[in-house]
JSON list of C-alpha atoms in Angstrom, two decimals:
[
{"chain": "K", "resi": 1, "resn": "UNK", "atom": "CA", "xyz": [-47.86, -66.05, 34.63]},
{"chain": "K", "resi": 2, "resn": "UNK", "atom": "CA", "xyz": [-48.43, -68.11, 37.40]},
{"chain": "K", "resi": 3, "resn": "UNK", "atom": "CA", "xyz": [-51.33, -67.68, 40.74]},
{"chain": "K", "resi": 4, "resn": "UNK", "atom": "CA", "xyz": [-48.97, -65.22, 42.85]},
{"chain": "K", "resi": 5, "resn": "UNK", "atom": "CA", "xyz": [-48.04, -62.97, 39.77]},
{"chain": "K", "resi": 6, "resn": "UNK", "atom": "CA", "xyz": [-51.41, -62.28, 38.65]},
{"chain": "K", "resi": 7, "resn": "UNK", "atom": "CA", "xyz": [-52.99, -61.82, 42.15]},
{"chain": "K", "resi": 8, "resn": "UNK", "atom": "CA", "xyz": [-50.24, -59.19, 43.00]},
{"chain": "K", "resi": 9, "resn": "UNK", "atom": "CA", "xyz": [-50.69, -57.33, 39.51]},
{"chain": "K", "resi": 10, "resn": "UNK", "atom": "CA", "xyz": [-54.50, -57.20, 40.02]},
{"chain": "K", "resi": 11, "resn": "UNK", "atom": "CA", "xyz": [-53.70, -56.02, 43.76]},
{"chain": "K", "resi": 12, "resn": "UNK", "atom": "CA", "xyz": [-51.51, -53.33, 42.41]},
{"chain": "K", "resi": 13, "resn": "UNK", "atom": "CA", "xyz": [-54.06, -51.83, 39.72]},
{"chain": "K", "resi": 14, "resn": "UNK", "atom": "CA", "xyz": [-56.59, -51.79, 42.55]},
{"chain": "K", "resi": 15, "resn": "UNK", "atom": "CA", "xyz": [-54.42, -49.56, 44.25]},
{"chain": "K", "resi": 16, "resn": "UNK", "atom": "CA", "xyz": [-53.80, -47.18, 42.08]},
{"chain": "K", "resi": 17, "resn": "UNK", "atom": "CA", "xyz": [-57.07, -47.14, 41.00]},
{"chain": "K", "resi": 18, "resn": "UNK", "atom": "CA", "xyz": [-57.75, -45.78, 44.84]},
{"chain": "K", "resi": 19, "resn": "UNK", "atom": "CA", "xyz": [-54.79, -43.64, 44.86]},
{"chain": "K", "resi": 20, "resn": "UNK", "atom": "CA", "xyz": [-56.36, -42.09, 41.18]},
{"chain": "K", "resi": 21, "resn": "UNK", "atom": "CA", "xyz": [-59.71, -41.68, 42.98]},
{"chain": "K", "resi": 22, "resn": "UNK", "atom": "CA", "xyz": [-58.82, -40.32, 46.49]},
{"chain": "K", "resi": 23, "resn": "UNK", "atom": "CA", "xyz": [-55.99, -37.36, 44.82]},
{"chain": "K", "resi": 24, "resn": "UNK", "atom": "CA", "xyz": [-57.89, -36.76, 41.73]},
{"chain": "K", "resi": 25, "resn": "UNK", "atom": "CA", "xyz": [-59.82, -34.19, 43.38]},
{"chain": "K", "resi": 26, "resn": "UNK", "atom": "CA", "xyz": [-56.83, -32.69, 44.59]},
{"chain": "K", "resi": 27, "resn": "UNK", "atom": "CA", "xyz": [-55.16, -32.04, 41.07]},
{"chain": "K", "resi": 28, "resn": "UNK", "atom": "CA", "xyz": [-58.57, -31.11, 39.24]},
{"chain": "K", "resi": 29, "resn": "UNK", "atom": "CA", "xyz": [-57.74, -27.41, 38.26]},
{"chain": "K", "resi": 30, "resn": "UNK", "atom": "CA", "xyz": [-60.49, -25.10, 39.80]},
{"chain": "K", "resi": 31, "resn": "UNK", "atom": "CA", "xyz": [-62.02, -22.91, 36.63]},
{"chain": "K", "resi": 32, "resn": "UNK", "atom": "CA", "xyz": [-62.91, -20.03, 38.27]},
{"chain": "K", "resi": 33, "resn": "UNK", "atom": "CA", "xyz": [-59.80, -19.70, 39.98]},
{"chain": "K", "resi": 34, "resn": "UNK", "atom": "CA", "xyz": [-57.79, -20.13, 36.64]},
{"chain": "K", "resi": 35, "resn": "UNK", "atom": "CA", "xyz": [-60.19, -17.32, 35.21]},
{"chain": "K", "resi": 36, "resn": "UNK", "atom": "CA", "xyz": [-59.73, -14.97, 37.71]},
{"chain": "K", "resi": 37, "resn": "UNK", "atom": "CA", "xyz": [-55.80, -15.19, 37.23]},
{"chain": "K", "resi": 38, "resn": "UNK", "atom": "CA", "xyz": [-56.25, -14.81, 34.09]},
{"chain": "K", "resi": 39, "resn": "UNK", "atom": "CA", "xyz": [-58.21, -11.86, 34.60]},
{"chain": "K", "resi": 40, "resn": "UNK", "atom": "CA", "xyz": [-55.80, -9.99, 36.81]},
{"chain": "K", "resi": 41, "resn": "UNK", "atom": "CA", "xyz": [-53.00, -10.48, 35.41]},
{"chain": "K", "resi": 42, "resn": "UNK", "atom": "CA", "xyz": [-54.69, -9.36, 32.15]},
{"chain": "K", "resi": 43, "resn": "UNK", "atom": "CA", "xyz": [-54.10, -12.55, 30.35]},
{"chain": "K", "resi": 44, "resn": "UNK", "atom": "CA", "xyz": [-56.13, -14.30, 27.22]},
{"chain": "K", "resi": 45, "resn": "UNK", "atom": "CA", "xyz": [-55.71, -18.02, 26.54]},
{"chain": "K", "resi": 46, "resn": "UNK", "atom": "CA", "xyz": [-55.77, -18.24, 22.95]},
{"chain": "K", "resi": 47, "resn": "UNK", "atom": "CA", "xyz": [-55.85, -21.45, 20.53]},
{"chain": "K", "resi": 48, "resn": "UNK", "atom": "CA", "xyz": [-52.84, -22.14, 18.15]},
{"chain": "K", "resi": 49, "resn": "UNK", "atom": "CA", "xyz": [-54.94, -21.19, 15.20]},
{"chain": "K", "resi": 50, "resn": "UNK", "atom": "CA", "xyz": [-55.51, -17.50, 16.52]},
{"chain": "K", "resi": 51, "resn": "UNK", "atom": "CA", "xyz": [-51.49, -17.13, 17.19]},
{"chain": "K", "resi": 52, "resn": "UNK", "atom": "CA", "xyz": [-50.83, -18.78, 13.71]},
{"chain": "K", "resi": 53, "resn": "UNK", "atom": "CA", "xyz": [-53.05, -16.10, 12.32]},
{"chain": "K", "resi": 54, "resn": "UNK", "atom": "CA", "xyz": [-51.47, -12.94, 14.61]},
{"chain": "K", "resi": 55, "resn": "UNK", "atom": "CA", "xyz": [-48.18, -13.90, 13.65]},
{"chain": "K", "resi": 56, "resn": "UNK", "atom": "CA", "xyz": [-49.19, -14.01, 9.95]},
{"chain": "K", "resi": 57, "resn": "UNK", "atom": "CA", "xyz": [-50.91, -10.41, 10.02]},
{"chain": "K", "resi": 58, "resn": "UNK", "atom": "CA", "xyz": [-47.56, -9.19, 11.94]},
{"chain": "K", "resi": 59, "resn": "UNK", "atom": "CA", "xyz": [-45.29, -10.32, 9.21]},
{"chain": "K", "resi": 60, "resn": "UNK", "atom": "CA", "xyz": [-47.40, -9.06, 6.19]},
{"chain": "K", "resi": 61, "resn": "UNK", "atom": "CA", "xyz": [-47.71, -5.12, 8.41]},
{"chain": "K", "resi": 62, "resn": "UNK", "atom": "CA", "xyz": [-43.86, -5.52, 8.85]},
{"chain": "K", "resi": 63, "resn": "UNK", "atom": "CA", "xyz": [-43.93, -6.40, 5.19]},
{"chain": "K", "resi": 64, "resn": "UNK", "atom": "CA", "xyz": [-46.00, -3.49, 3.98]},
{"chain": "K", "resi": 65, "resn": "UNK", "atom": "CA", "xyz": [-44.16, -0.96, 5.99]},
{"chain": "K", "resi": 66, "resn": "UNK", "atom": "CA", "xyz": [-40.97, -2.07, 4.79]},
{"chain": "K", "resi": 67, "resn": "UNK", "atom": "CA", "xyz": [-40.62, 1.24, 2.41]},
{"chain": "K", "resi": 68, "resn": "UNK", "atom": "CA", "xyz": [-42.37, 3.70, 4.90]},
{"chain": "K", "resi": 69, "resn": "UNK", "atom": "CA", "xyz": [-40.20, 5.59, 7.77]},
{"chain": "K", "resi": 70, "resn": "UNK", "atom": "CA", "xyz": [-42.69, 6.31, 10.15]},
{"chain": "K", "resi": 71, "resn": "UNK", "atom": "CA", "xyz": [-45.51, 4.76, 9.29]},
{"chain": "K", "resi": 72, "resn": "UNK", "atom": "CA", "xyz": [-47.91, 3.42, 12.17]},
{"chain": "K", "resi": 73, "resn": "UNK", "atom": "CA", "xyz": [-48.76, -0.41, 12.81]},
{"chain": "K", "resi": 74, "resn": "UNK", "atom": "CA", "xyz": [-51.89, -1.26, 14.30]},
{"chain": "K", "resi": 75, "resn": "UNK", "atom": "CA", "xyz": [-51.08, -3.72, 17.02]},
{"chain": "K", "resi": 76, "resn": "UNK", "atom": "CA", "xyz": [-54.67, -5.27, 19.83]},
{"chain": "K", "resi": 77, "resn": "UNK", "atom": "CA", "xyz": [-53.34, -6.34, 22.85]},
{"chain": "K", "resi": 78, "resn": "UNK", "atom": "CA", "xyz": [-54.45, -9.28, 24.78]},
{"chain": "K", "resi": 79, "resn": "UNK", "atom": "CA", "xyz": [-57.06, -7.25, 26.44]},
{"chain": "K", "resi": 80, "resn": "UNK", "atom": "CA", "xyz": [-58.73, -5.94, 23.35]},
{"chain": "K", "resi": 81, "resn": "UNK", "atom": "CA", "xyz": [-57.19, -2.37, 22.98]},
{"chain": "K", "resi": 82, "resn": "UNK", "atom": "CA", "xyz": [-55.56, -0.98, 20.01]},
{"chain": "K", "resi": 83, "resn": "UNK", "atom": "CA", "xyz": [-52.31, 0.19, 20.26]},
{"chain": "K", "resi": 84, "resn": "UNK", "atom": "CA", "xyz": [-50.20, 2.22, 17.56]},
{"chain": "K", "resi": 85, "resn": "UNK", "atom": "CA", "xyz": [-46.15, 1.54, 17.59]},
{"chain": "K", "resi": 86, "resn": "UNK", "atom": "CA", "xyz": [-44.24, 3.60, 15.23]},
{"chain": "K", "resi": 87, "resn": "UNK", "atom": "CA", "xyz": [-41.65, 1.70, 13.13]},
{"chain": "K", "resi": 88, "resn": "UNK", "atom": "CA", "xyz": [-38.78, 4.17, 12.68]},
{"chain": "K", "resi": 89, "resn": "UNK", "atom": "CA", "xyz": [-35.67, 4.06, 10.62]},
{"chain": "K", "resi": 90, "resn": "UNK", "atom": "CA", "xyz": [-33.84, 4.01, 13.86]},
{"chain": "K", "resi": 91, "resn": "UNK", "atom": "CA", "xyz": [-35.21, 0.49, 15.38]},
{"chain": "K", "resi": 92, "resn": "UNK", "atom": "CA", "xyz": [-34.73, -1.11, 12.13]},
{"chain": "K", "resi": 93, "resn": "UNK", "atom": "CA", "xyz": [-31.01, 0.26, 12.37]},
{"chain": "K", "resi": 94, "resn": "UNK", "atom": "CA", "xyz": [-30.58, -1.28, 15.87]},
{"chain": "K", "resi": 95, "resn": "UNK", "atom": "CA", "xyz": [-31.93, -4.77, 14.28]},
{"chain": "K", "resi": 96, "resn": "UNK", "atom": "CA", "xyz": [-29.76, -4.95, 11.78]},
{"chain": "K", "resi": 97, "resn": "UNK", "atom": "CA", "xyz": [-26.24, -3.57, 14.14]},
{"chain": "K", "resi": 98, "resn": "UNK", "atom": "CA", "xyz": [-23.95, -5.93, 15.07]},
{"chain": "K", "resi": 99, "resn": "UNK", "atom": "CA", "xyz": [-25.31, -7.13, 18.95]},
{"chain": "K", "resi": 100, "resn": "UNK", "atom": "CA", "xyz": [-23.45, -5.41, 21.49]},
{"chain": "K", "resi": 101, "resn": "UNK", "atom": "CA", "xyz": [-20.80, -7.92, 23.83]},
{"chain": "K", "resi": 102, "resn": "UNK", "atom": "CA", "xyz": [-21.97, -8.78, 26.83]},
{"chain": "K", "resi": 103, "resn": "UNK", "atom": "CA", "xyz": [-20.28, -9.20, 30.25]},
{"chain": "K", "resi": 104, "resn": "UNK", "atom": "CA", "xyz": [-20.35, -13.06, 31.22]},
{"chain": "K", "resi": 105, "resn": "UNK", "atom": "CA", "xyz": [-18.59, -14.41, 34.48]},
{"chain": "K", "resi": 106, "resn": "UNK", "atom": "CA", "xyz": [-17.93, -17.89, 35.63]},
{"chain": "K", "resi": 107, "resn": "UNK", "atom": "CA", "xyz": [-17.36, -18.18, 39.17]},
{"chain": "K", "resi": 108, "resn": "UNK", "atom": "CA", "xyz": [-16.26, -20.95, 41.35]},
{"chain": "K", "resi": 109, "resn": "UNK", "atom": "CA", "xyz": [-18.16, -24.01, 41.51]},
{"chain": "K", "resi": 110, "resn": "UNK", "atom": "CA", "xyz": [-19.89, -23.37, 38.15]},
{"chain": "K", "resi": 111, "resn": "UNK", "atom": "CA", "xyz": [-20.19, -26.92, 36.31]},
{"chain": "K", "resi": 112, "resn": "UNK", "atom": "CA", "xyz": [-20.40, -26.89, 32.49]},
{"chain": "K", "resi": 113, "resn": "UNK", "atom": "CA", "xyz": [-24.08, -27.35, 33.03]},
{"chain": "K", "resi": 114, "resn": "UNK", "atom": "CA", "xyz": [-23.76, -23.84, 34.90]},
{"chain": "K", "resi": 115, "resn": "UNK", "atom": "CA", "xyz": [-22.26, -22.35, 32.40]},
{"chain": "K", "resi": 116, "resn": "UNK", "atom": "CA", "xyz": [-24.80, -23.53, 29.25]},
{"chain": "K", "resi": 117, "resn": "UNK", "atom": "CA", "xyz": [-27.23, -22.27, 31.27]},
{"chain": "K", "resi": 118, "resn": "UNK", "atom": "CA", "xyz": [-26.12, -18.88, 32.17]},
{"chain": "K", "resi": 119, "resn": "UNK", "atom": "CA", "xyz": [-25.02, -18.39, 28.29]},
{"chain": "K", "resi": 120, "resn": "UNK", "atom": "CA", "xyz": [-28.87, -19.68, 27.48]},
{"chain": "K", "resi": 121, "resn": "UNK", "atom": "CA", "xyz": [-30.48, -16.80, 30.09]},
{"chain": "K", "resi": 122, "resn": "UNK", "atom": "CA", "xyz": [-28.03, -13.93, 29.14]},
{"chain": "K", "resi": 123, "resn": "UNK", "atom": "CA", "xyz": [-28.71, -14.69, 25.51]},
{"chain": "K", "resi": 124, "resn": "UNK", "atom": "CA", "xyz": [-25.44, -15.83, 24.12]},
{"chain": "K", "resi": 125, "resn": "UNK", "atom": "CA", "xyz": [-25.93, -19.23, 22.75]},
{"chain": "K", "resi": 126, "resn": "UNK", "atom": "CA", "xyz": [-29.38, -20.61, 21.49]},
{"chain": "K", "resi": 127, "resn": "UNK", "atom": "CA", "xyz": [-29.40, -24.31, 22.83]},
{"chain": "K", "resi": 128, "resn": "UNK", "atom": "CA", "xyz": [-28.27, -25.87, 26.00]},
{"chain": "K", "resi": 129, "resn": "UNK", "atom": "CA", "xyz": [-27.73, -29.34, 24.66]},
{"chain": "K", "resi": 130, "resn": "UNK", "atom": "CA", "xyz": [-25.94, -28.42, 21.28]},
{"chain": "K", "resi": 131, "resn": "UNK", "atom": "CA", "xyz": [-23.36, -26.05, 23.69]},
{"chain": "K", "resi": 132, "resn": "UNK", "atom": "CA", "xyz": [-22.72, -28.94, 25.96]},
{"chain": "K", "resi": 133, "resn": "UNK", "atom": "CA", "xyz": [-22.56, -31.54, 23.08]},
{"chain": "K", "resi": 134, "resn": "UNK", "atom": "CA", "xyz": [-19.86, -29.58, 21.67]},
{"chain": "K", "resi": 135, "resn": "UNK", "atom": "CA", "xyz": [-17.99, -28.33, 25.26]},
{"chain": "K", "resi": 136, "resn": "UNK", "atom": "CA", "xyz": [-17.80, -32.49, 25.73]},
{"chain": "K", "resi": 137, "resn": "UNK", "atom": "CA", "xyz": [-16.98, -33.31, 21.93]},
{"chain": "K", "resi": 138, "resn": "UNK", "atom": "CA", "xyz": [-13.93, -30.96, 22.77]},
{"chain": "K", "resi": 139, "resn": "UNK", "atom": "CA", "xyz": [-13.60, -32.25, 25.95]},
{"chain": "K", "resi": 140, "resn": "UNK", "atom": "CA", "xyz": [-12.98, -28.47, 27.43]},
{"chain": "K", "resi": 141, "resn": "UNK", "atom": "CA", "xyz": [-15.33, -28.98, 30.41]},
{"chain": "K", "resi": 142, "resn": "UNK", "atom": "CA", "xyz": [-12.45, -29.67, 32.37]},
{"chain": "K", "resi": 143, "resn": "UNK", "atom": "CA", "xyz": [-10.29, -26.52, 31.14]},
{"chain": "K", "resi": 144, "resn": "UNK", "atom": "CA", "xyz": [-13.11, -23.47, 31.84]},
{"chain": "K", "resi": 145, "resn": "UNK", "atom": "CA", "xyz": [-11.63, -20.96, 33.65]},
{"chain": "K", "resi": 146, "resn": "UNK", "atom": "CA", "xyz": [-13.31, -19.22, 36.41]},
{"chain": "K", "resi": 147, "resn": "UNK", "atom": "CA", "xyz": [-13.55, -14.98, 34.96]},
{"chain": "K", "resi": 148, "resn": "UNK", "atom": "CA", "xyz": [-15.10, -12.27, 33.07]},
{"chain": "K", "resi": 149, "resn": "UNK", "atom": "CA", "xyz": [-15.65, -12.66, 29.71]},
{"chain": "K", "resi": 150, "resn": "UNK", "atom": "CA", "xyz": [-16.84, -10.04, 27.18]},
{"chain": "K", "resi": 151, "resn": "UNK", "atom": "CA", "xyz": [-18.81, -12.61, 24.64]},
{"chain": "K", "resi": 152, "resn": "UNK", "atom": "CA", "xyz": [-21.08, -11.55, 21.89]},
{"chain": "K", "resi": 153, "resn": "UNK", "atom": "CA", "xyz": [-24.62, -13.85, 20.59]},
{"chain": "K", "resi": 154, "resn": "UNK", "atom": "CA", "xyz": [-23.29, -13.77, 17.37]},
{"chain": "K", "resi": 155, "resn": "UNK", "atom": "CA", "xyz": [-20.34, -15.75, 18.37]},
{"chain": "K", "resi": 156, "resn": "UNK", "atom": "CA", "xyz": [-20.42, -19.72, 17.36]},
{"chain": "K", "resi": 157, "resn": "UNK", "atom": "CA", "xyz": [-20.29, -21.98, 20.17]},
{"chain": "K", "resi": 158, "resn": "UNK", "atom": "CA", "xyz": [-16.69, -23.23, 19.34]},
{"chain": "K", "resi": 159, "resn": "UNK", "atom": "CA", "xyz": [-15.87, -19.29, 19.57]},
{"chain": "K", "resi": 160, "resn": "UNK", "atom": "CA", "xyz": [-17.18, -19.11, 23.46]},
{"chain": "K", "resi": 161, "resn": "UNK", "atom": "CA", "xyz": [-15.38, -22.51, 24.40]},
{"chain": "K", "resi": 162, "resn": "UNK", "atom": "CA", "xyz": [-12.32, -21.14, 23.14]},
{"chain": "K", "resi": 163, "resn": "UNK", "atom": "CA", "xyz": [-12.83, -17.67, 25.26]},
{"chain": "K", "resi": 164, "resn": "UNK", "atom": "CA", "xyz": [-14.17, -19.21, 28.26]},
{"chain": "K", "resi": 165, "resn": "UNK", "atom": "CA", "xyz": [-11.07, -21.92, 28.02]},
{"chain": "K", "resi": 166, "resn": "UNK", "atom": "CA", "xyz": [-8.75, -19.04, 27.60]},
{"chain": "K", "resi": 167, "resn": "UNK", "atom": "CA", "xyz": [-8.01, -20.57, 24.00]},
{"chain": "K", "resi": 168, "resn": "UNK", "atom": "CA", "xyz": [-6.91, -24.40, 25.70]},
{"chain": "K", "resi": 169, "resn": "UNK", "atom": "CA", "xyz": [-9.27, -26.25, 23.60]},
{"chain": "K", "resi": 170, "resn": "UNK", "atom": "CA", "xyz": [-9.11, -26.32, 19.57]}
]
C-alpha cells in the first residue's frame, strides 16, 4: 500500500467517524417515547424465553382439553388480564374442514413477483421464493393470464401455476 492509499483510507475512516458522531444522536431510540407506545397501544415486549414458555403452556391446555367439549382455557393477555375462551367441538370442526377457495385476481401489469406476493397476503401459498423458484423452473412467468381464479391454500404450488396459466405450463 503505497503513501496516497493509506492517507486516503485514514481520511475516509475519519469521516465516518464524524458522520457516526454528528447522526448518532439522531438514530438513538428515545426510551420514554418507545414506552409510552408501548403503553397505548397496550403492548408488552417480552424476551424469547417467556414466548418459548407461553407457547409451551398453550400446547399442553390444548393437549389436556383434547377429550373435553366445552371446557374453558385460561388464556393472560399482554396486559395482565385473564381471559376464558371456550374450546368447542365446533372450532375444532372448522380446523380440521377442508379451507374454503378463495377468490384471487391477476390484473394487468401484475409481474410474477406481483403475483407471489398477493398469493403470500391472501394466504394461498406459504413462501414467496419457493413459488417463484418453481413459476421460473417451469418457466410459466411468461404464460399467467390476467383473471379470477378460485384457488384453495391447500393447493401445491405446481397446482396454482397450472390454474393461473390456464393449464399452459406442465
Amino acid at each position: 500500500m503505497d503513501k496516497h492509499t493509506a492517507r486516503g483510507l485514514a481520511i475516509g475512516f475519519f469521516f465516518t467517524a464524524v458522520i457516526l458522531i454528528v447522526f448518532k444522536p439522531i438514530f438513538v431510540l428515545d426510551q420514554e417515547a418507545v414506552t409510552s407506545y408501548l403503553e397505548d397501544n397496550n403492548l408488552v415486549v417480552i424476551s424469547k424465553e417467556e414466548l418459548v414458555k407461553m407457547e409451551q403452556s398453550d400446547h399442553s391446555t390444548l393437549e389436556e382439553n383434547d377429550g373435553s367439549e366445552h371446557e374453558p382455557t385460561r388464556m393472560v393477555t399482554d396486559n395482565g388480564k385473564e381471559l376464558e375462551k371456550q374450546v368447542s367441538k365446533d372450532n375444532q370442526e372448522k380446523k380440521e374442514s377442508k379451507p374454503e377457495d378463495k377468490l384471487f385476481t391477476i390484473t394487468e401489469g401484475m409481474v410474477s413477483s406481483d403475483v407471489a406476493f398477493q398469493l403470500k397476503k391472501n394466504g394461498l401459498i406459504k413462501n414467496q421464493g419457493e413459488f417463484i423458484k418453481t413459476l421460473e423452473s417451469k418457466n410459466g412467468a411468461k404464460y399467467i393470464q390476467i383473471g379470477e381464479y378460485k384457488l384453495n391454500p391447500s393447493m401445491s404450488n405446481d397446482e396454482i401455476i397450472s390454474v393461473i396459466t390456464r393449464n399452459r405450463v406442465a
